[in-house]
mmCIF file of C-alpha atoms and ligand atoms in Angstrom:
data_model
loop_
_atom_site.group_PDB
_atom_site.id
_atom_site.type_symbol
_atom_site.label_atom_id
_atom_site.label_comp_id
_atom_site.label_asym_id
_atom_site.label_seq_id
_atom_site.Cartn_x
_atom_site.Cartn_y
_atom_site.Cartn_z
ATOM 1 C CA UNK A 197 -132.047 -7.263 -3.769
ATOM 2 C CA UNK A 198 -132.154 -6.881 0.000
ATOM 3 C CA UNK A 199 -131.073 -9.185 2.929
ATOM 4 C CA UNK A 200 -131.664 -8.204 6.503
ATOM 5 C CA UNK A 201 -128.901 -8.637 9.180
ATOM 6 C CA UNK A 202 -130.571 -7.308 12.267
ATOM 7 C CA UNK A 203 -132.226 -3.762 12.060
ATOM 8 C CA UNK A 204 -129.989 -3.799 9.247
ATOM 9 C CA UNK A 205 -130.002 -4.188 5.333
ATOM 10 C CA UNK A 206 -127.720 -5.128 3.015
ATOM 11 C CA UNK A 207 -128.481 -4.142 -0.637
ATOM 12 C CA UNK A 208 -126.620 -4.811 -3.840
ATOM 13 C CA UNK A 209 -128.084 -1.150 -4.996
ATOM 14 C CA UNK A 210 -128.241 0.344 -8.842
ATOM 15 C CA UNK A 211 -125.780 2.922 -9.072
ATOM 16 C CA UNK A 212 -127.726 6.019 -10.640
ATOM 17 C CA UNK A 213 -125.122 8.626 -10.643
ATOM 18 C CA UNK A 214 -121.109 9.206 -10.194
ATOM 19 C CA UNK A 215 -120.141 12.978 -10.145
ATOM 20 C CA UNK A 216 -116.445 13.897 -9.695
ATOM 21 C CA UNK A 217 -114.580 17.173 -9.539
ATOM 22 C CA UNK A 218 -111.360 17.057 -8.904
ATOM 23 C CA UNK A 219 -110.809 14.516 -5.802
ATOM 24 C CA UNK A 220 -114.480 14.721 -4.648
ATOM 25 C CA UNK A 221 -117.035 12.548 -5.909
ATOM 26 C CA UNK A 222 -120.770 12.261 -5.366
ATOM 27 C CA UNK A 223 -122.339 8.418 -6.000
ATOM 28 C CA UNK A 224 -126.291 8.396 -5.989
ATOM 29 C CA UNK A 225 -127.451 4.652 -5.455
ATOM 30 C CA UNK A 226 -131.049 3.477 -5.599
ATOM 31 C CA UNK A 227 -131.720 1.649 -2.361
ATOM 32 C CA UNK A 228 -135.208 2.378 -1.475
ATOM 33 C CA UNK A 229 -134.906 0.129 1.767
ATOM 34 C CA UNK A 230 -132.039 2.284 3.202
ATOM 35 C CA UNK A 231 -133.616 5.657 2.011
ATOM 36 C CA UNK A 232 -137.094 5.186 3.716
ATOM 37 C CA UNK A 233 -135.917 4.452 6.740
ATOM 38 C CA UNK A 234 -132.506 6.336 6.955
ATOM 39 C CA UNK A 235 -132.324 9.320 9.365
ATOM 40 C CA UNK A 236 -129.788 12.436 9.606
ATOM 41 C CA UNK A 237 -126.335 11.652 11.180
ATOM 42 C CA UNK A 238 -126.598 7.754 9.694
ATOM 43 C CA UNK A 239 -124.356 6.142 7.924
ATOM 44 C CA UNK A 240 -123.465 3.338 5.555
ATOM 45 C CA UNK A 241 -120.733 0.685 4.872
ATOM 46 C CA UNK A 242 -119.973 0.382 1.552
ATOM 47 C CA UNK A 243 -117.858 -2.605 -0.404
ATOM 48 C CA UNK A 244 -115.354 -0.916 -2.476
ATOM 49 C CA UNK A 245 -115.039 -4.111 -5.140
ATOM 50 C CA UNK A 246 -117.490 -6.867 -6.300
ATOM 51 C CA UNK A 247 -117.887 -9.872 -3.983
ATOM 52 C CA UNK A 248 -115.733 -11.837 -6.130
ATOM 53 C CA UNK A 249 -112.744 -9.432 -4.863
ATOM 54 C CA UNK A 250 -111.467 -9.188 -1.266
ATOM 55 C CA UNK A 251 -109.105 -6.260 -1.396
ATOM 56 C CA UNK A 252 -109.867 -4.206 0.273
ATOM 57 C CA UNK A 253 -112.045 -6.319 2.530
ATOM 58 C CA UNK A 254 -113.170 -4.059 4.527
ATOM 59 C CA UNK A 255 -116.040 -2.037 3.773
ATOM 60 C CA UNK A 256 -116.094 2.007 3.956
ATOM 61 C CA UNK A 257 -118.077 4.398 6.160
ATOM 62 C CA UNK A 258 -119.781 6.959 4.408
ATOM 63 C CA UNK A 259 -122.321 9.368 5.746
ATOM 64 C CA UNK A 260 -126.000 9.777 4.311
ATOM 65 C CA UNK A 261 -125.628 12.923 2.202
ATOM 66 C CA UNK A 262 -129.116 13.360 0.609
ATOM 67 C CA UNK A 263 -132.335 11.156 0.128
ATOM 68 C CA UNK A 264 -134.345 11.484 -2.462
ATOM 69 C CA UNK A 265 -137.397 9.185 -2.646
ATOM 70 C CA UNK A 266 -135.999 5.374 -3.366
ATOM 71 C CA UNK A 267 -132.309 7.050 -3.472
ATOM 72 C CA UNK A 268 -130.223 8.257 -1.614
ATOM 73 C CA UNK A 269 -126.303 9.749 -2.252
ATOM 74 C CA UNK A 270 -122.764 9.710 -0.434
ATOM 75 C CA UNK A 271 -120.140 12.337 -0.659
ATOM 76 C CA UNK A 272 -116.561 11.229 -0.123
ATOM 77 C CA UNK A 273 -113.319 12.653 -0.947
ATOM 78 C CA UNK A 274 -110.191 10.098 -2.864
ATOM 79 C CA UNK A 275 -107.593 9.511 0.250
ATOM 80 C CA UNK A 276 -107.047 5.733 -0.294
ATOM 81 C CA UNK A 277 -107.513 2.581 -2.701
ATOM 82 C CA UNK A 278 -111.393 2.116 -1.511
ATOM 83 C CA UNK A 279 -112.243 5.553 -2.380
ATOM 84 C CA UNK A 280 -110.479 5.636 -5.838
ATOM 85 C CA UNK A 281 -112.085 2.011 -6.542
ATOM 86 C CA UNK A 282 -115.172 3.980 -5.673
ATOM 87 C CA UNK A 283 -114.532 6.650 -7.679
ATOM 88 C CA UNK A 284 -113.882 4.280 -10.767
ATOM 89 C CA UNK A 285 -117.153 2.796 -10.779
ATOM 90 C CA UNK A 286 -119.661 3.332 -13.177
ATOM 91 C CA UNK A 287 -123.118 4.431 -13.365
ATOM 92 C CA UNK A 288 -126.017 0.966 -13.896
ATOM 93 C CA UNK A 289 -123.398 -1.182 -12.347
ATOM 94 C CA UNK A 290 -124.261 -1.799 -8.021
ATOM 95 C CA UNK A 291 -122.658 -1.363 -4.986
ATOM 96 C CA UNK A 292 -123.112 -3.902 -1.764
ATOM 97 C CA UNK A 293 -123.800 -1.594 1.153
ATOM 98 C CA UNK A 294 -125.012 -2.308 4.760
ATOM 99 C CA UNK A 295 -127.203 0.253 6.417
ATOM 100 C CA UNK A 296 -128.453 2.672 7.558
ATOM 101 C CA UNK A 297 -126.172 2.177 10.874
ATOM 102 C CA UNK A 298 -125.127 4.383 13.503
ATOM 103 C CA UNK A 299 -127.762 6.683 15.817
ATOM 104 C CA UNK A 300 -128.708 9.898 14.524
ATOM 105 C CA UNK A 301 -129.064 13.741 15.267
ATOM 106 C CA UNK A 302 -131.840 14.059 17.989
ATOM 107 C CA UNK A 303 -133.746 18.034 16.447
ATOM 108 C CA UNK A 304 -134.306 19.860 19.570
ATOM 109 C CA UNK A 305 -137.938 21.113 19.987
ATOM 110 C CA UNK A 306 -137.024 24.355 21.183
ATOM 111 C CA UNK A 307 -134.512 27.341 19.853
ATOM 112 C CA UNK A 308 -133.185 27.701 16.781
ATOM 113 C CA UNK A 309 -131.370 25.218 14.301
ATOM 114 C CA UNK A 310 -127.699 26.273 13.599
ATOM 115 C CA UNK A 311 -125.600 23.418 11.429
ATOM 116 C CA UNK A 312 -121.936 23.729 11.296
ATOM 117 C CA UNK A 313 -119.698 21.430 8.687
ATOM 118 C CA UNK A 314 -116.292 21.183 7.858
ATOM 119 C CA UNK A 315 -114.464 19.354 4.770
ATOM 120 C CA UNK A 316 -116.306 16.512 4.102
ATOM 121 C CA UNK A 317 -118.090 16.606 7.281
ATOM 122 C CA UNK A 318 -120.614 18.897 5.570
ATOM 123 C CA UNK A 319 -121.738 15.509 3.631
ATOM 124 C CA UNK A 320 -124.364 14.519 6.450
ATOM 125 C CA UNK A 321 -125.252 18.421 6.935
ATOM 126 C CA UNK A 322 -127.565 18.397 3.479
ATOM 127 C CA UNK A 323 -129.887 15.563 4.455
ATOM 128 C CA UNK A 324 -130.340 16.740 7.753
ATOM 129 C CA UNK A 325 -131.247 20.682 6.577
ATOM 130 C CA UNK A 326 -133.789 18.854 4.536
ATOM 131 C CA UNK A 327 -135.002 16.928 7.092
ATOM 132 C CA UNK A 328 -135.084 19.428 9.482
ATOM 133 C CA UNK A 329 -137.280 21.803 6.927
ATOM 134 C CA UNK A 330 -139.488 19.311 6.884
ATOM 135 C CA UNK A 331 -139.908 18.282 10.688
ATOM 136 C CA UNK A 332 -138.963 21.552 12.398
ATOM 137 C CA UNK A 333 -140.134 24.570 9.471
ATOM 138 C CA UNK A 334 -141.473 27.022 12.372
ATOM 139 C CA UNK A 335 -137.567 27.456 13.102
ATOM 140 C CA UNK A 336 -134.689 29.352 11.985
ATOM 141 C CA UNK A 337 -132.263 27.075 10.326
ATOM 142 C CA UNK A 338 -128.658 28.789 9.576
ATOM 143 C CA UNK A 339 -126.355 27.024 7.640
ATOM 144 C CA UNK A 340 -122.516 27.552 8.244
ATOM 145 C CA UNK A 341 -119.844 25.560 5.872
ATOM 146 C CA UNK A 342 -116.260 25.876 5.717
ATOM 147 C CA UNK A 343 -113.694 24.767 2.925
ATOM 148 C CA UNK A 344 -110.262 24.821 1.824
ATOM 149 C CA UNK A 345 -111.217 26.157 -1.532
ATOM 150 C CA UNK A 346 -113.944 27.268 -3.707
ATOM 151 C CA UNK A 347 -113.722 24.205 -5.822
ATOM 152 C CA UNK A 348 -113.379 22.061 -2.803
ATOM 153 C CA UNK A 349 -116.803 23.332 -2.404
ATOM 154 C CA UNK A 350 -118.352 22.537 -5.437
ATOM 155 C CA UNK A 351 -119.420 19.071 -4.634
ATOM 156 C CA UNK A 352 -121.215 20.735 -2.174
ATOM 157 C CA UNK A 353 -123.296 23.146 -4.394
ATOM 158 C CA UNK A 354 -127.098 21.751 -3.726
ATOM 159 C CA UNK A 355 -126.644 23.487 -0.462
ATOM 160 C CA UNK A 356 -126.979 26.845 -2.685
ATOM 161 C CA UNK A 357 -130.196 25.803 -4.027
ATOM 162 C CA UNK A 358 -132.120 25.261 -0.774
ATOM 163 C CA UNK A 359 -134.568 27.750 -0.092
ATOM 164 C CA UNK A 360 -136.232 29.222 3.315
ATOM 165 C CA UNK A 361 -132.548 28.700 5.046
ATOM 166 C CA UNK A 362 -129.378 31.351 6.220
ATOM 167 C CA UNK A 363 -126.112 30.380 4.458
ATOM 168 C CA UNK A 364 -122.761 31.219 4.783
ATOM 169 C CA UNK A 365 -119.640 29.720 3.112
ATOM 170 C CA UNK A 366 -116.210 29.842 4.637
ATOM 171 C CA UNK A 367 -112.814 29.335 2.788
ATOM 172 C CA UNK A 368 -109.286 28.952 3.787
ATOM 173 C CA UNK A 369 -108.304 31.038 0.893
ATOM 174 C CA UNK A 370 -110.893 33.400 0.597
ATOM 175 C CA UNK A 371 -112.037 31.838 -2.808
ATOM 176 C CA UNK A 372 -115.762 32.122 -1.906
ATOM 177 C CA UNK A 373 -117.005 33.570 1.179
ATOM 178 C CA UNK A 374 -115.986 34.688 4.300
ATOM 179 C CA UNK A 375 -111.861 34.408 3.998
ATOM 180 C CA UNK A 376 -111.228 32.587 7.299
ATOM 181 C CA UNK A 377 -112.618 29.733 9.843
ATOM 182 C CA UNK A 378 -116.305 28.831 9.950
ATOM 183 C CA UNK A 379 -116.531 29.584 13.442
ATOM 184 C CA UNK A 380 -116.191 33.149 12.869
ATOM 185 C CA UNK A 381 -119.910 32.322 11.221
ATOM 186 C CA UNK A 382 -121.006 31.229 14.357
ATOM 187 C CA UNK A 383 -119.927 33.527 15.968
ATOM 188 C CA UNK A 384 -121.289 35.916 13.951
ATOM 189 C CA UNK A 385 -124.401 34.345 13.582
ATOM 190 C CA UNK A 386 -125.533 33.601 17.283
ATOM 191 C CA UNK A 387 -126.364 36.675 18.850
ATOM 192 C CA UNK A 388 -127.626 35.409 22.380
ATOM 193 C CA UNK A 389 -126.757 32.466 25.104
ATOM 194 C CA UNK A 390 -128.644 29.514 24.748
ATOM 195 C CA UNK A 391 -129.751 30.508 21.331
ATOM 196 C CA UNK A 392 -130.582 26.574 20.481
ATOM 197 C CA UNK A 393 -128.446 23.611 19.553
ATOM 198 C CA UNK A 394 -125.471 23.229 17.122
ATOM 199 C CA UNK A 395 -125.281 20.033 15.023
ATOM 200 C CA UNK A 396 -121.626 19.974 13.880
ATOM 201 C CA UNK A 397 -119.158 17.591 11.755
ATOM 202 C CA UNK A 398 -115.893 18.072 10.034
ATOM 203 C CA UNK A 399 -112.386 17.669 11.566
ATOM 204 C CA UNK A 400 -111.642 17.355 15.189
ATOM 205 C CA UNK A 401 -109.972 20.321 16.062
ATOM 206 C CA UNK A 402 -112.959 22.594 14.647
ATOM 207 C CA UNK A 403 -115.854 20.673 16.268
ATOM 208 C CA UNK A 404 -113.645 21.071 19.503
ATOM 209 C CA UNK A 405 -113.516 25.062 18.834
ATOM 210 C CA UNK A 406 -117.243 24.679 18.421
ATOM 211 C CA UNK A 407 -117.763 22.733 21.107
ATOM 212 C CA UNK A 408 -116.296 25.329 23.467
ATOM 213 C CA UNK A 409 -117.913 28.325 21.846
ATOM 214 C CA UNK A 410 -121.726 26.162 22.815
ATOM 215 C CA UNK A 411 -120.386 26.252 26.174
ATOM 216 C CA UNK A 412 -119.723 29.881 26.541
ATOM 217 C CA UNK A 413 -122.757 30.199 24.883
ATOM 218 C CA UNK A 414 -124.365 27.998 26.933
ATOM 219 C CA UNK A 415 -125.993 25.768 23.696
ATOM 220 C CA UNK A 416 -126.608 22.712 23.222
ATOM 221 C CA UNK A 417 -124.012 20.981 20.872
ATOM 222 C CA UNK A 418 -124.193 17.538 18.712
ATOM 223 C CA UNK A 419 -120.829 16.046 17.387
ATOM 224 C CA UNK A 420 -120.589 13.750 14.575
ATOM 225 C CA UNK A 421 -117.469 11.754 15.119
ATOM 226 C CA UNK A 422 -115.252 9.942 12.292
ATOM 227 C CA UNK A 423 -112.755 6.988 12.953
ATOM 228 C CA UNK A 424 -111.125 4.022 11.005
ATOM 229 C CA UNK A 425 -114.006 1.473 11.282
ATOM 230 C CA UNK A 426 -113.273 -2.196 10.615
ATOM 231 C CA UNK A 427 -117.195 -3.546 11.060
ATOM 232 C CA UNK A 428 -119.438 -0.810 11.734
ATOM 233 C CA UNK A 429 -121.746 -3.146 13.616
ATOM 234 C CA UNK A 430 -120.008 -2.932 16.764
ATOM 235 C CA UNK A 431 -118.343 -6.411 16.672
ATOM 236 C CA UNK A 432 -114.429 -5.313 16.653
ATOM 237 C CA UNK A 433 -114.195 -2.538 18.929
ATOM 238 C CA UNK A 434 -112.349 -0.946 16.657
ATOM 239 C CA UNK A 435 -113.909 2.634 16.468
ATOM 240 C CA UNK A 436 -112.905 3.114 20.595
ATOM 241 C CA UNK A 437 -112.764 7.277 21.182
ATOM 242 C CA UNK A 438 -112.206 7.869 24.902
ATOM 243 C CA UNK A 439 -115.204 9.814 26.234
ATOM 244 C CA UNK A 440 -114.740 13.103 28.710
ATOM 245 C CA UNK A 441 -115.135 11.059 31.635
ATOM 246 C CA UNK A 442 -110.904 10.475 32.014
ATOM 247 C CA UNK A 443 -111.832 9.286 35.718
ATOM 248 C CA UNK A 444 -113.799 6.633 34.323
ATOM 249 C CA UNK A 445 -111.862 5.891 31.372
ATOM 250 C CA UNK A 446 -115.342 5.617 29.613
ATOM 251 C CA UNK A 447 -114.889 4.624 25.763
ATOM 252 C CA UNK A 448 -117.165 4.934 23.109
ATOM 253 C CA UNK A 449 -118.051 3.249 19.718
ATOM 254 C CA UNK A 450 -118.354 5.840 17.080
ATOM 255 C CA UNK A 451 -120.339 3.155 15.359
ATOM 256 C CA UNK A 452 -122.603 1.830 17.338
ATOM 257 C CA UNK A 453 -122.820 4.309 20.052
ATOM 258 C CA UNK A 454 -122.613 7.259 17.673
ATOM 259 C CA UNK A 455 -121.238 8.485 15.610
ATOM 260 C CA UNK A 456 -123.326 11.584 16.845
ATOM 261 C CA UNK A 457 -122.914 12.546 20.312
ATOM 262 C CA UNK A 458 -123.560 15.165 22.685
ATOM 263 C CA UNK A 459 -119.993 17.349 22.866
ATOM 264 C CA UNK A 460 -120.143 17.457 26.201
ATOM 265 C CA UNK A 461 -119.780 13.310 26.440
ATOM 266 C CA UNK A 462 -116.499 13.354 24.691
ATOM 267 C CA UNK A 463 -114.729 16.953 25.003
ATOM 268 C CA UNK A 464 -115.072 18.537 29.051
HETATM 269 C C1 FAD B 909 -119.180 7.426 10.357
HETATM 270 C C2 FAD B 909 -118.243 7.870 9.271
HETATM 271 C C3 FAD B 909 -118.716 8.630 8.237
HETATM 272 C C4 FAD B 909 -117.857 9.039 7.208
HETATM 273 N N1 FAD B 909 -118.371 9.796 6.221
HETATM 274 C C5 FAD B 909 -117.562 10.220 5.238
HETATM 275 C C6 FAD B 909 -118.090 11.003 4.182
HETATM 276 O O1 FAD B 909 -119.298 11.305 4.137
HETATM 277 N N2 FAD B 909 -117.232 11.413 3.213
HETATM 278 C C7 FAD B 909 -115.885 11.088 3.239
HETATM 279 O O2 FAD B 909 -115.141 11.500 2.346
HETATM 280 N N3 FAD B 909 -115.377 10.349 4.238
HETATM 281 C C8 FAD B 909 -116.173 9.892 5.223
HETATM 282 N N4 FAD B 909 -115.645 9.114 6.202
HETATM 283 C C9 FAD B 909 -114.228 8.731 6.121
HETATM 284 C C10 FAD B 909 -114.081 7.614 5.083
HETATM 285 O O3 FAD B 909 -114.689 6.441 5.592
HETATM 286 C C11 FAD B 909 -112.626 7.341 4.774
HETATM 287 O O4 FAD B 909 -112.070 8.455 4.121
HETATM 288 C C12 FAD B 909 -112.483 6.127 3.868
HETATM 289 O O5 FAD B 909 -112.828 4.967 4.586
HETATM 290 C C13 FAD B 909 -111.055 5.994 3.348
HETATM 291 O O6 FAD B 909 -110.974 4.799 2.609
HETATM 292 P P1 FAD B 909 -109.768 4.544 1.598
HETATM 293 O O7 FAD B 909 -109.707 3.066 1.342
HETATM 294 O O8 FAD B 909 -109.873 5.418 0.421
HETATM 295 O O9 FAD B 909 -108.535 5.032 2.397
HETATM 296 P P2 FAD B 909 -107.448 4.132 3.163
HETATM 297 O O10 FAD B 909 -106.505 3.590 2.143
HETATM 298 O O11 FAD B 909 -108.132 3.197 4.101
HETATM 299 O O12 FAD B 909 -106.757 5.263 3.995
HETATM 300 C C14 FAD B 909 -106.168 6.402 3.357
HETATM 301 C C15 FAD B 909 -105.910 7.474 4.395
HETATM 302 O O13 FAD B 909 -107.160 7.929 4.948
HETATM 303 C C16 FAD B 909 -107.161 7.741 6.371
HETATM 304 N N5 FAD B 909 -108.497 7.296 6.793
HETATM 305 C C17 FAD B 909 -109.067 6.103 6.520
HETATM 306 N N6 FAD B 909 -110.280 6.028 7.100
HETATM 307 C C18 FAD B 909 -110.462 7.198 7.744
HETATM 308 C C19 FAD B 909 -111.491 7.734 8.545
HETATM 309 N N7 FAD B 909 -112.603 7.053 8.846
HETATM 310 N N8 FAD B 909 -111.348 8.988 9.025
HETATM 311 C C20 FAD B 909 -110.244 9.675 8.787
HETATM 312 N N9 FAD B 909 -109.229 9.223 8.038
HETATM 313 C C21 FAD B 909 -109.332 8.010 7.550
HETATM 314 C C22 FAD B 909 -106.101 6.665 6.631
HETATM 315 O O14 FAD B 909 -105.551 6.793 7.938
HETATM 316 C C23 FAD B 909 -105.082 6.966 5.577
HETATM 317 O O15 FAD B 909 -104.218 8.011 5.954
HETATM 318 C C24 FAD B 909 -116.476 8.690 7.245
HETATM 319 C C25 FAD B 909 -115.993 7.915 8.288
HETATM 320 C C26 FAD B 909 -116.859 7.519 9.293
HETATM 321 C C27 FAD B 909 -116.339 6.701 10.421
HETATM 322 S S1 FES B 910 -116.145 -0.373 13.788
HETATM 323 FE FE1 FES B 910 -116.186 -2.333 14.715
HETATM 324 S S2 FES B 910 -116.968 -1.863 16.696
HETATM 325 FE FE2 FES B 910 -117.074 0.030 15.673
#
C-alpha cells in the first residue's frame, strides 16, 4: 500500500529480511515505489513501532543501502530505543516508511570515481558503487572503507562480492586490512591533483580530513551529512548545520537541502 505526500511516498512495506551481527543489522523491505525511483545519497524515514504506538514518535533516518529490483535494504547500527525496536522486528511483518527524501550524489562526467565511508556511513556507499557501475562503467571506481573492527565490518560484506571495482578495507585494530585510518587509502590511492571527485560519508571529523586532502589535491569532494532529524521533510528546521559561509551565517537543512553536499559549502 502506497500514499503519496508530495514527491513523496509513504509505504507500509513487507519486511523480506532482518540480518544482525552483533549491534548491526541489515532490514531488506519490499517497496517497489521507493526502489524505482530512489537514487544514491537518498534516504528514508522509518516508523520504529506500528501506528497504533507513538513512542517513539518520531520516525528514523536511514540511508538507501542497496536496491534490488522491487526492494531495497537499510543498514543501521543499535544506539537507541528506535533502532533496537527495529532490530526486534520480524521478517513478513511491515514497516511505515516515507521516501525516498533528501537530494542525491551528482556522478561527475569526467575523472575517476573514488568513494570513501566510515562506520555506518559506508551504508549509502553500496548502492551508489552499483549505481555508478551501471551509469559511469568506462571509469575507475576505487572503493575505500574504514572500521573499528573486522566484525564491525561484516554487515558490510556484499562490498567483497562486487566485481570490476578497487577495494580496500581499513580497521582501527588492524583486524582486516590496512591497520590505521581510511585516509591513508586515499592517500595512497590518488596518485595525481584533480584525479576526479570523492563521494564521502561516515563521521565528521574524517569527512573533514577528507575534505582537506580534495583540496590539496585539488578534487572535487561530496559530503553526506548526518543530524538528529525530527521531520525529514523540511518542516521543523531541525536538521540546521551552519554552512562555510560564517559571514553570512548561511544554514543548511541536511534534509531537505542535503544531506549530500559539496565540502566546500560547509567546511572552508
Ligand atoms: C540522512 C541520515 C541518514 C542516516 N543513515 C544511517 C544509516 O544508514 N545507518 C545508521 O546506523 N544510522 C544512520 N543515521 C543515524 C540514525 O538515524 C540514528 O542512529 C537513529 O535515528 C538513532 O535512533 P535511536 O532511536 O536508536 O536512537 P536515539 O535513542 O534517538 O538516540 C541514541 C543516541 O544516538 C544519537 N543519535 C540519534 N540520532 C542520530 C543521528 N542522526 N546521528 C548521530 N547520532 C544520532 C543520540 O544523540 C543518542 O546519543 C542516519 C541519519 C541521517 C540524518
Ligand atoms: S528534519 Fe525537520 S527540517 Fe530537517
Amino acid at each position: 500500500m502506497s500514499k503519496k505526500k508530495g514527491n513523496k511516498l509513504q509505504v507500509e512495506a513487507e519486511i523480506k529480511e532482518v540480518i544482525c551481527i552483533k549491534d548491526n543489522c541489515r532490514i531488506t523491505v519490499y517497496a517497489p515505489h521507493i526502489s524505482h525511483i530512489a537514487k544514491p545519497g537518498q534516504f528514508v524515514m522509518v516508523r520504529t513501532t506500528d501506528q497504533t504506538i507513538n513512542d517513539p514518535l518520531m520516525r528514523r533516518p536511514f540511508s538507501i543501502h542497496q536496491v534490488t529490483d522491487n526492494e531495497f535494504s537499510f543498514v543501521f547500527k543499535i544506539v537507541g530505543r528506535g533502532t533496537k525496536l527495529l532490530s526486534d522486528k520480524k521478517k513478513s511483518g511491515s514497516l511505515n516508511i516515507v521516501g525516498p527524501l533528501g537530494n542525491n550524489f551528482t556522478i561527475a562526467e569526467t575523472g575517476n570515481h573514488y568513494l570513501v565511508g566510515g562506520g555506518m556511513g559506508i551504508a549509502p556507499l553500496y548502492f551508489l558503487v552499483e549505481y555508478l557501475k551501471k551509469f559511469s562503467p568506462s571509469k575507475n571506481i576505487s572503493v575505500m572503507l574504514g572500521s573499528r573492527t573486522a566484525k564491525e565490518f561484516e554487515i558490510f560484506s556484499n562490498f567483497l562480492n562486487i566485481d570490476g571495482i578497487t577495494l580496500k578495507i581499513s580497521t582501527d585494530d588492524g583486524s582486516t586490512g590496512h591497520h590505521g585510518l581510511v585516509l591513508d587509502l586515499l592517500e595512497e590511492t590518488v596518485v595525481k591533483k584533480g584525479d576526479g571527485t570523492v563521494y564521502c560519508c561516515g563521521p565528521y571529523p574524517m569527512m573533514q580530513a577528507i575534505a582537506k586532502f580534495c583540496k590539496n589535491k585539488k578534487m572535487n569532494c561530496q559530503v553526506s551529512l548526518e543530524t538528529i532529524m525530527a521531520c525529514g521533510i523540511g518542516a521543523c528546521l531541525g536538521c540546521a548545520v551552519a554552512g562555510a559561509d560564517n559571514i553570512r551565517q548561511d544554514y543548511v537543512h541536511v534534509c531537505k537541502d542535503g544531506p549530500v553536499f559539496e565540502a566546500d559549502k560547509i567546511w572552508k
